[in-house]
Short mmCIF file of C-alpha atoms and ligand atoms in Angstrom, two decimals:
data_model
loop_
_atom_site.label_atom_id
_atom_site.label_comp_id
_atom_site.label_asym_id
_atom_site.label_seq_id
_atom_site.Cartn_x
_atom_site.Cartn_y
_atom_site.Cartn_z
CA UNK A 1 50.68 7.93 8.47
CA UNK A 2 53.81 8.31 10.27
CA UNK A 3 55.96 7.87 8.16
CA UNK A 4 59.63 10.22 7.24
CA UNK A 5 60.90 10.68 3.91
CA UNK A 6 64.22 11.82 2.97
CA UNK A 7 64.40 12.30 -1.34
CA UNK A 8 66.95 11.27 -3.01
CA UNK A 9 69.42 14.05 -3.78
CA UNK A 10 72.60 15.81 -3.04
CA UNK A 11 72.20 15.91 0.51
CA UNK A 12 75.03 16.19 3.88
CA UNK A 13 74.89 12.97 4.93
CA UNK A 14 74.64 12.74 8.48
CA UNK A 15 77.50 12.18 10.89
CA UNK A 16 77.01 8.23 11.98
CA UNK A 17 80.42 6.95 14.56
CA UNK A 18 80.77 3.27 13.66
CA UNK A 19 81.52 0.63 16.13
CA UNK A 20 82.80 -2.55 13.18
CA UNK A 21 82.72 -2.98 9.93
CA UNK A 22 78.70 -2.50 9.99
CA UNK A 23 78.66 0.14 6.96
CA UNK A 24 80.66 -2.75 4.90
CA UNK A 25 77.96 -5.13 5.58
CA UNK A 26 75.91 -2.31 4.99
CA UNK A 27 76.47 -1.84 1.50
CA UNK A 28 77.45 -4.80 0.64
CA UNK A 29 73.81 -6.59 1.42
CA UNK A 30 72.18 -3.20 -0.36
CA UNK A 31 74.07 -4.03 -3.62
CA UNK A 32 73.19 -8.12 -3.35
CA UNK A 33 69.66 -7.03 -2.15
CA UNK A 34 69.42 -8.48 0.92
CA UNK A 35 67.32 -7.65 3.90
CA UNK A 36 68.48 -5.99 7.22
CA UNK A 37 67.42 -6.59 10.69
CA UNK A 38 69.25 -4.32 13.32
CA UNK A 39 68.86 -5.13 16.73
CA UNK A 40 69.47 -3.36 19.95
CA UNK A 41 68.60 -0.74 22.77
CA UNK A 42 66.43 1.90 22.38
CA UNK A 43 68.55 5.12 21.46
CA UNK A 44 71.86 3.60 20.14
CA UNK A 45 72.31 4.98 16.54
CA UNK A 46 70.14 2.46 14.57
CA UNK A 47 68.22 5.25 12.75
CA UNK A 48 71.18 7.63 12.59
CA UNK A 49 72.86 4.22 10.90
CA UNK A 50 70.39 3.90 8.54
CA UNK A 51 69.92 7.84 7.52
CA UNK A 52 74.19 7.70 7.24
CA UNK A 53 73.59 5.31 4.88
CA UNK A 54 71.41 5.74 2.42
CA UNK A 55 72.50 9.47 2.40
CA UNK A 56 76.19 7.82 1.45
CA UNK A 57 74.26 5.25 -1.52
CA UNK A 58 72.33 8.07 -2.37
CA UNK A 59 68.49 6.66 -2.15
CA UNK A 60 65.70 7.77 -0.79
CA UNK A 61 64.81 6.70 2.39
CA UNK A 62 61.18 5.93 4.35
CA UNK A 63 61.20 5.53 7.52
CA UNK A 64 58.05 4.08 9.33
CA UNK A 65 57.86 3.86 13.05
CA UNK A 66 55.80 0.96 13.71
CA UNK A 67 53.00 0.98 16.41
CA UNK A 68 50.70 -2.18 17.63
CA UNK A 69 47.50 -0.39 15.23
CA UNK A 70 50.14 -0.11 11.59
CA UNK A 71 48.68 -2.13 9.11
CA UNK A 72 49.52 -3.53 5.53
CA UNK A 73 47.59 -0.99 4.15
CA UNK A 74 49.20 1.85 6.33
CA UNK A 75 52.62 0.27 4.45
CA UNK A 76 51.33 -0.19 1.37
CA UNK A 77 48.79 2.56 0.54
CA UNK A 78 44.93 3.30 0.22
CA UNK A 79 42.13 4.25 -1.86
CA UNK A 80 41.55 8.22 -0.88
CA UNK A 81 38.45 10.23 -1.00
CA UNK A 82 40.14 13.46 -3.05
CA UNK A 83 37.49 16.11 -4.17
CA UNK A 84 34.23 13.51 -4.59
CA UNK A 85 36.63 10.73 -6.74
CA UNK A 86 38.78 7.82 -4.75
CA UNK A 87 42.04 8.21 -6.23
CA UNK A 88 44.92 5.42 -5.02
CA UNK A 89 47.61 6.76 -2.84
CA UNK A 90 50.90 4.82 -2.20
CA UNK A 91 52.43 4.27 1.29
CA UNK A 92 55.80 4.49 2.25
CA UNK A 93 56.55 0.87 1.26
CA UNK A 94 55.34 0.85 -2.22
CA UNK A 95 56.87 4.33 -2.75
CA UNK A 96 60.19 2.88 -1.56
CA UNK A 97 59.39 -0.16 -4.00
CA UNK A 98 58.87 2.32 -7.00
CA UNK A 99 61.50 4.43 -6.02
CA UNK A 100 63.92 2.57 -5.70
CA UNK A 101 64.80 3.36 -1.93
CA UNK A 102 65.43 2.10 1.60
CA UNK A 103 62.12 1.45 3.68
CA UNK A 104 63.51 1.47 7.50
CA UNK A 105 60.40 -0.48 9.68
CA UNK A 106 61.50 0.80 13.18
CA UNK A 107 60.07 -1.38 16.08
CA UNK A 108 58.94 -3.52 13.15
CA UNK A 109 57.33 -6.25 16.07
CA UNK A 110 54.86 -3.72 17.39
CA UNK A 111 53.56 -3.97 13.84
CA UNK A 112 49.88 -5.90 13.23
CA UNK A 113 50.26 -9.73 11.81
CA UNK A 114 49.14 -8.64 8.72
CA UNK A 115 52.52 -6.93 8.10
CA UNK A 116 54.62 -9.71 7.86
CA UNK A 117 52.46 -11.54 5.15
CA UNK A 118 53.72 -8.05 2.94
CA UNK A 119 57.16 -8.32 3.86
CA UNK A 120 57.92 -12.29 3.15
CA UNK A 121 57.67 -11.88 -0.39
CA UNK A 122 59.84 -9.15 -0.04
CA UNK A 123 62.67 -10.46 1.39
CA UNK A 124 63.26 -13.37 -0.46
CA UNK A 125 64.91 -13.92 -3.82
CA UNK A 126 61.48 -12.76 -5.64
CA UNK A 127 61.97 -9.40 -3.97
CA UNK A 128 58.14 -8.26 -5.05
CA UNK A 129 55.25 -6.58 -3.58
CA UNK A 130 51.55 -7.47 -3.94
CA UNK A 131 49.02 -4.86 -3.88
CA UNK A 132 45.47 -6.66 -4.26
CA UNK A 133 43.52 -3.36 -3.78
CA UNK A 134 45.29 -2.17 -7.43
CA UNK A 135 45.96 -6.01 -8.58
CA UNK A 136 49.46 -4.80 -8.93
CA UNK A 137 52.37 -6.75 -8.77
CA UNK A 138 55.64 -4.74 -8.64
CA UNK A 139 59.08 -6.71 -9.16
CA UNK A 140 61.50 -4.36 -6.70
CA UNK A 141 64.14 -2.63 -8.57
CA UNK A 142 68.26 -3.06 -7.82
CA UNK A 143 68.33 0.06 -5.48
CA UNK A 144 65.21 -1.50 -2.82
CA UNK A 145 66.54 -2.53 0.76
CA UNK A 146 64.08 -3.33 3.52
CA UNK A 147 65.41 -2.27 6.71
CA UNK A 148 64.00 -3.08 9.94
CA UNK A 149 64.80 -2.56 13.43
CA UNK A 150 63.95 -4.27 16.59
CA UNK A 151 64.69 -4.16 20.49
CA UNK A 152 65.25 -7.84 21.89
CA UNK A 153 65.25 -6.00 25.70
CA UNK A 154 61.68 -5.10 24.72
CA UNK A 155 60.34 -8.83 23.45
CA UNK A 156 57.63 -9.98 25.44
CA UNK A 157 55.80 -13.91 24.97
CA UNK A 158 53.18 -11.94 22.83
CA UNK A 159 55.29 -9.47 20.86
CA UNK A 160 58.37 -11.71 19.35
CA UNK A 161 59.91 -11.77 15.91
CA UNK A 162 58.43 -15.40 14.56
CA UNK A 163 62.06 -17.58 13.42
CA UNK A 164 60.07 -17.56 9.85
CA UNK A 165 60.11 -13.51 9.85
CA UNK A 166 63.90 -13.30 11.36
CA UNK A 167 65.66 -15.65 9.33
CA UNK A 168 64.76 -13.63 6.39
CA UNK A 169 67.07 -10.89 7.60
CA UNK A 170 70.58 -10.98 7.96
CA UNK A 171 71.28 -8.98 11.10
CA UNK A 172 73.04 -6.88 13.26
CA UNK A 173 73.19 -6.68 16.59
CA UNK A 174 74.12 -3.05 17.99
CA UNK A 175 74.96 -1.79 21.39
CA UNK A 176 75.35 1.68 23.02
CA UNK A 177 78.72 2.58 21.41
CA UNK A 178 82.03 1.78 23.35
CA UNK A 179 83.35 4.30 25.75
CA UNK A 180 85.75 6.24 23.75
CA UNK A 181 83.20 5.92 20.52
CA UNK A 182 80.24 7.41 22.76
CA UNK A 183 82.51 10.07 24.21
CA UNK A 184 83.73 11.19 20.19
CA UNK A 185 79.66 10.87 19.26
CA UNK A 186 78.89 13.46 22.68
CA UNK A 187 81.42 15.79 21.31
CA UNK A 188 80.39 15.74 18.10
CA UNK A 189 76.53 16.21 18.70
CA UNK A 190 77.10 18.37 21.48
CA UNK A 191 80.06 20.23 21.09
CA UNK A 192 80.68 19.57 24.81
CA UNK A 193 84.47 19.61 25.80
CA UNK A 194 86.19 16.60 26.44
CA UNK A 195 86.81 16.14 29.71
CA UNK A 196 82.56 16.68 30.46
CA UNK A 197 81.60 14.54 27.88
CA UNK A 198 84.18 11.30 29.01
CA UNK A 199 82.35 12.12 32.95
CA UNK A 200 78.64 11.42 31.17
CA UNK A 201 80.37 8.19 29.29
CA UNK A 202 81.67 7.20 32.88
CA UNK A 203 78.00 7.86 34.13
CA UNK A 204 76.60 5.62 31.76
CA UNK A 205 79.01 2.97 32.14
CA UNK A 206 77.85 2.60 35.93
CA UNK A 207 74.21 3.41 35.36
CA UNK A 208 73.97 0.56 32.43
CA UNK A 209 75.45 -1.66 35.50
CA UNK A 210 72.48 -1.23 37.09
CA UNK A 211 70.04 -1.72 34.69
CA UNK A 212 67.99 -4.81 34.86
CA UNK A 213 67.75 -4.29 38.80
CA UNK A 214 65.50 -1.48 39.03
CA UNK A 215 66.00 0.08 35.80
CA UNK A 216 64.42 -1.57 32.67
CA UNK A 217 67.07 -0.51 30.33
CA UNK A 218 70.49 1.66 30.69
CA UNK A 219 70.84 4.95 29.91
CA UNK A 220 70.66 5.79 26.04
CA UNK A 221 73.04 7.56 24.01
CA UNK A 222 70.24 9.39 22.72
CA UNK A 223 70.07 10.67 26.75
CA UNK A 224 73.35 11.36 27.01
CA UNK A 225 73.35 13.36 24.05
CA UNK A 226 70.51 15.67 25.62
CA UNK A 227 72.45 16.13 29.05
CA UNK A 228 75.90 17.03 27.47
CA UNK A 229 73.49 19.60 25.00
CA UNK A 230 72.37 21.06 28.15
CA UNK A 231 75.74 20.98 29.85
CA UNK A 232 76.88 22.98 26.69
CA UNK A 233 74.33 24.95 26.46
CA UNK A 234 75.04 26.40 29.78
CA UNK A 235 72.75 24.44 32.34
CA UNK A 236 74.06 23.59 35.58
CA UNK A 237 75.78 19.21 35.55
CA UNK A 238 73.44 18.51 38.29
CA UNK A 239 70.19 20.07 36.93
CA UNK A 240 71.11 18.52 33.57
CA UNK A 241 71.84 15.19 34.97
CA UNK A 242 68.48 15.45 36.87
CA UNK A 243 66.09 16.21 33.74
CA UNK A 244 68.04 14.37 31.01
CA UNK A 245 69.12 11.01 32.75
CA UNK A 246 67.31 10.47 36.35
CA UNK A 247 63.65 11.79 35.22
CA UNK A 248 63.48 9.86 31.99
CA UNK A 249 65.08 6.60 33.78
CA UNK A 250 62.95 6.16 36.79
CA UNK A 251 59.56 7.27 38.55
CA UNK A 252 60.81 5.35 42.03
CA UNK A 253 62.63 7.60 44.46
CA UNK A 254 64.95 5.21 45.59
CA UNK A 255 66.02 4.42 42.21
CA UNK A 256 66.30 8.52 41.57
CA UNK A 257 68.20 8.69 44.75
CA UNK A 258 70.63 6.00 43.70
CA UNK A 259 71.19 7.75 40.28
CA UNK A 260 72.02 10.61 42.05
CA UNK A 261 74.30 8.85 44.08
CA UNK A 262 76.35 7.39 41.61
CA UNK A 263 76.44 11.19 39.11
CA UNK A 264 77.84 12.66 42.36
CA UNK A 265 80.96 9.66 42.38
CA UNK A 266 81.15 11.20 38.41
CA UNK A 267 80.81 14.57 38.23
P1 LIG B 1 67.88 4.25 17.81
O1 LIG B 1 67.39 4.33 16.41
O2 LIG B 1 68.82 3.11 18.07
O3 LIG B 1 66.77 4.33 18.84
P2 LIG B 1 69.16 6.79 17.20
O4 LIG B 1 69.86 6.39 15.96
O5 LIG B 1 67.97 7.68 17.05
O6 LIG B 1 68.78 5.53 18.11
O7 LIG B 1 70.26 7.48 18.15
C1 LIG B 1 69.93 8.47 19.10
C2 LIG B 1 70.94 9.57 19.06
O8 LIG B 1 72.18 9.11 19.58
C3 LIG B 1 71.25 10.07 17.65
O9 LIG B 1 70.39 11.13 17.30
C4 LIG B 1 72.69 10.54 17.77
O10 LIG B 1 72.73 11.85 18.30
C5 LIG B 1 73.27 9.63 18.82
N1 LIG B 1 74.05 8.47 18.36
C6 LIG B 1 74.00 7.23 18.90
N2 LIG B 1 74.90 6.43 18.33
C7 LIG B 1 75.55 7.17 17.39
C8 LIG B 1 76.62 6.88 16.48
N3 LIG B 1 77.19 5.67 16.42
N4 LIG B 1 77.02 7.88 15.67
C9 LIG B 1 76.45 9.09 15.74
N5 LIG B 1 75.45 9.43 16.58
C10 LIG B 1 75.01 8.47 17.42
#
């Protein structure tokens, strides 16, 4: 099971750059128990949103990261062979039911059907989980949130959130951090100096023109966090540029060609 856990504990909680008043709404649905939908681009600080805040609420957190094969079961747990006896072994939903944590379902649409039946009870005012393998019924306590996350550039006719899933959810929709926010968050994760780091911003500004032309999606923060770690690590801008933002963007050598274009009008 693919699934992350972060105990509860004393723990740094990790640097997240917000954009509005999303930690307020935030915390404020976590403490009236209300479910979270984020939507946006791959690579735009959902998941470093989420592990900011439940580090600053101080709950454990399980993060899933959904796939077209993850069942209920995968969510909710199993009967395990252990040493010749079946013994029942919780999954990362039902441990963040028990526990009292956030469960963060990244990409929760790639997910099989049968995870939505599990989550409607969930995220309505009875706030409980079924689990018919163990006949339990398990009333979530105050500290639960259900967390999910979802990329609308992604939706296909087959793979859509169904109206009766979303408006469970309040949401949020999130967007690759504005210019001088994604130049703070490069200098922060990269320690690159100022003047570099507002040149990859610039980049990304013209590249996510471009996007829905050739390119199926802009340029991530996540990618522009791995060129400016290169730049400061000590790679050459252009061979950085090249393996951090033109490789993972395209496969098509005009498109490459283009990129290149436009970093040399940059940097
Ligand atoms: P997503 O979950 O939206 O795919 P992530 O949260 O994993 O994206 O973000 C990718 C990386 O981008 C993070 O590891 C972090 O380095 C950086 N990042 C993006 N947005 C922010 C932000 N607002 N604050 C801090 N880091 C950010």
């Amino acid at each position: 099971m693919n699934a992350h856990i972060h105990p509860k504990g004393t723990r740094a909680v990790p640097y997240y750059q917000p954009s509005a008043d999303e930690c307020d709404l935030f915390a404020t649905a976590h403490a009236r128990g209300l479910p979270l939908l984020l939507k946006g681009p791959t690579g735009c600080g959902k998941t470093r949103f989420v592990e900011h805040m439940a580090a600053r609420l101080n709950l454990p957190l399980f993060t899933v990261a959904c796939h077209d094969d993850l069942s209920a079961a995968d969510l909710i747990g199993r009967h395990l062979l252990q040493g010749g006896e079946t013994v029942w072994t919780d999954g990362p939903l039902t441990r963040a039911v028990r526990e009292g944590g956030i469960c963060y379902l990244d990409e929760v649409v790639e997910a099989r059907k049968d995870v939505t039946v599990v989550l409607h009870p969930l995220t309505d005012d009875r706030r409980r989980l079924f689990i018919d393998r163990t006949g339990e019924d398990l009333a979530a306590p105050p500290g639960f949130m259900l967390v999910a996350s979802y990329n609308p550039g992604y939706q296909s006719i087959l793979k859509k959130l169904k109206p009766s899933t979303r408006q469970r959810f309040l949401s949020i929709g999130f967007d690759f951090p504005a210019p001088e926010l994604e130049t703070r968050v490069l200098q922060h994760e990269t320690k690159l100096d100022e003047p570099r780091a507002k040149a990859l911003v610039r980049l990304a500004g013209h590249i996510r023109k471009l996007s829905g032309m050739d390119l199926e999606e802009g340029v991530s923060t996540r990618l522009l966090v791995y060129a400016g770690s290169l730049i400061a690590g000590g790679m050459p801008v252009d061979r950085a540029l090249e393996a951090a933002i033109i490789e993972p963007l395209s496969d098509d050598a005009d498109t490459q060609a283009a990129l290149r274009d436009l970093a040399a009008t940059v940097f």
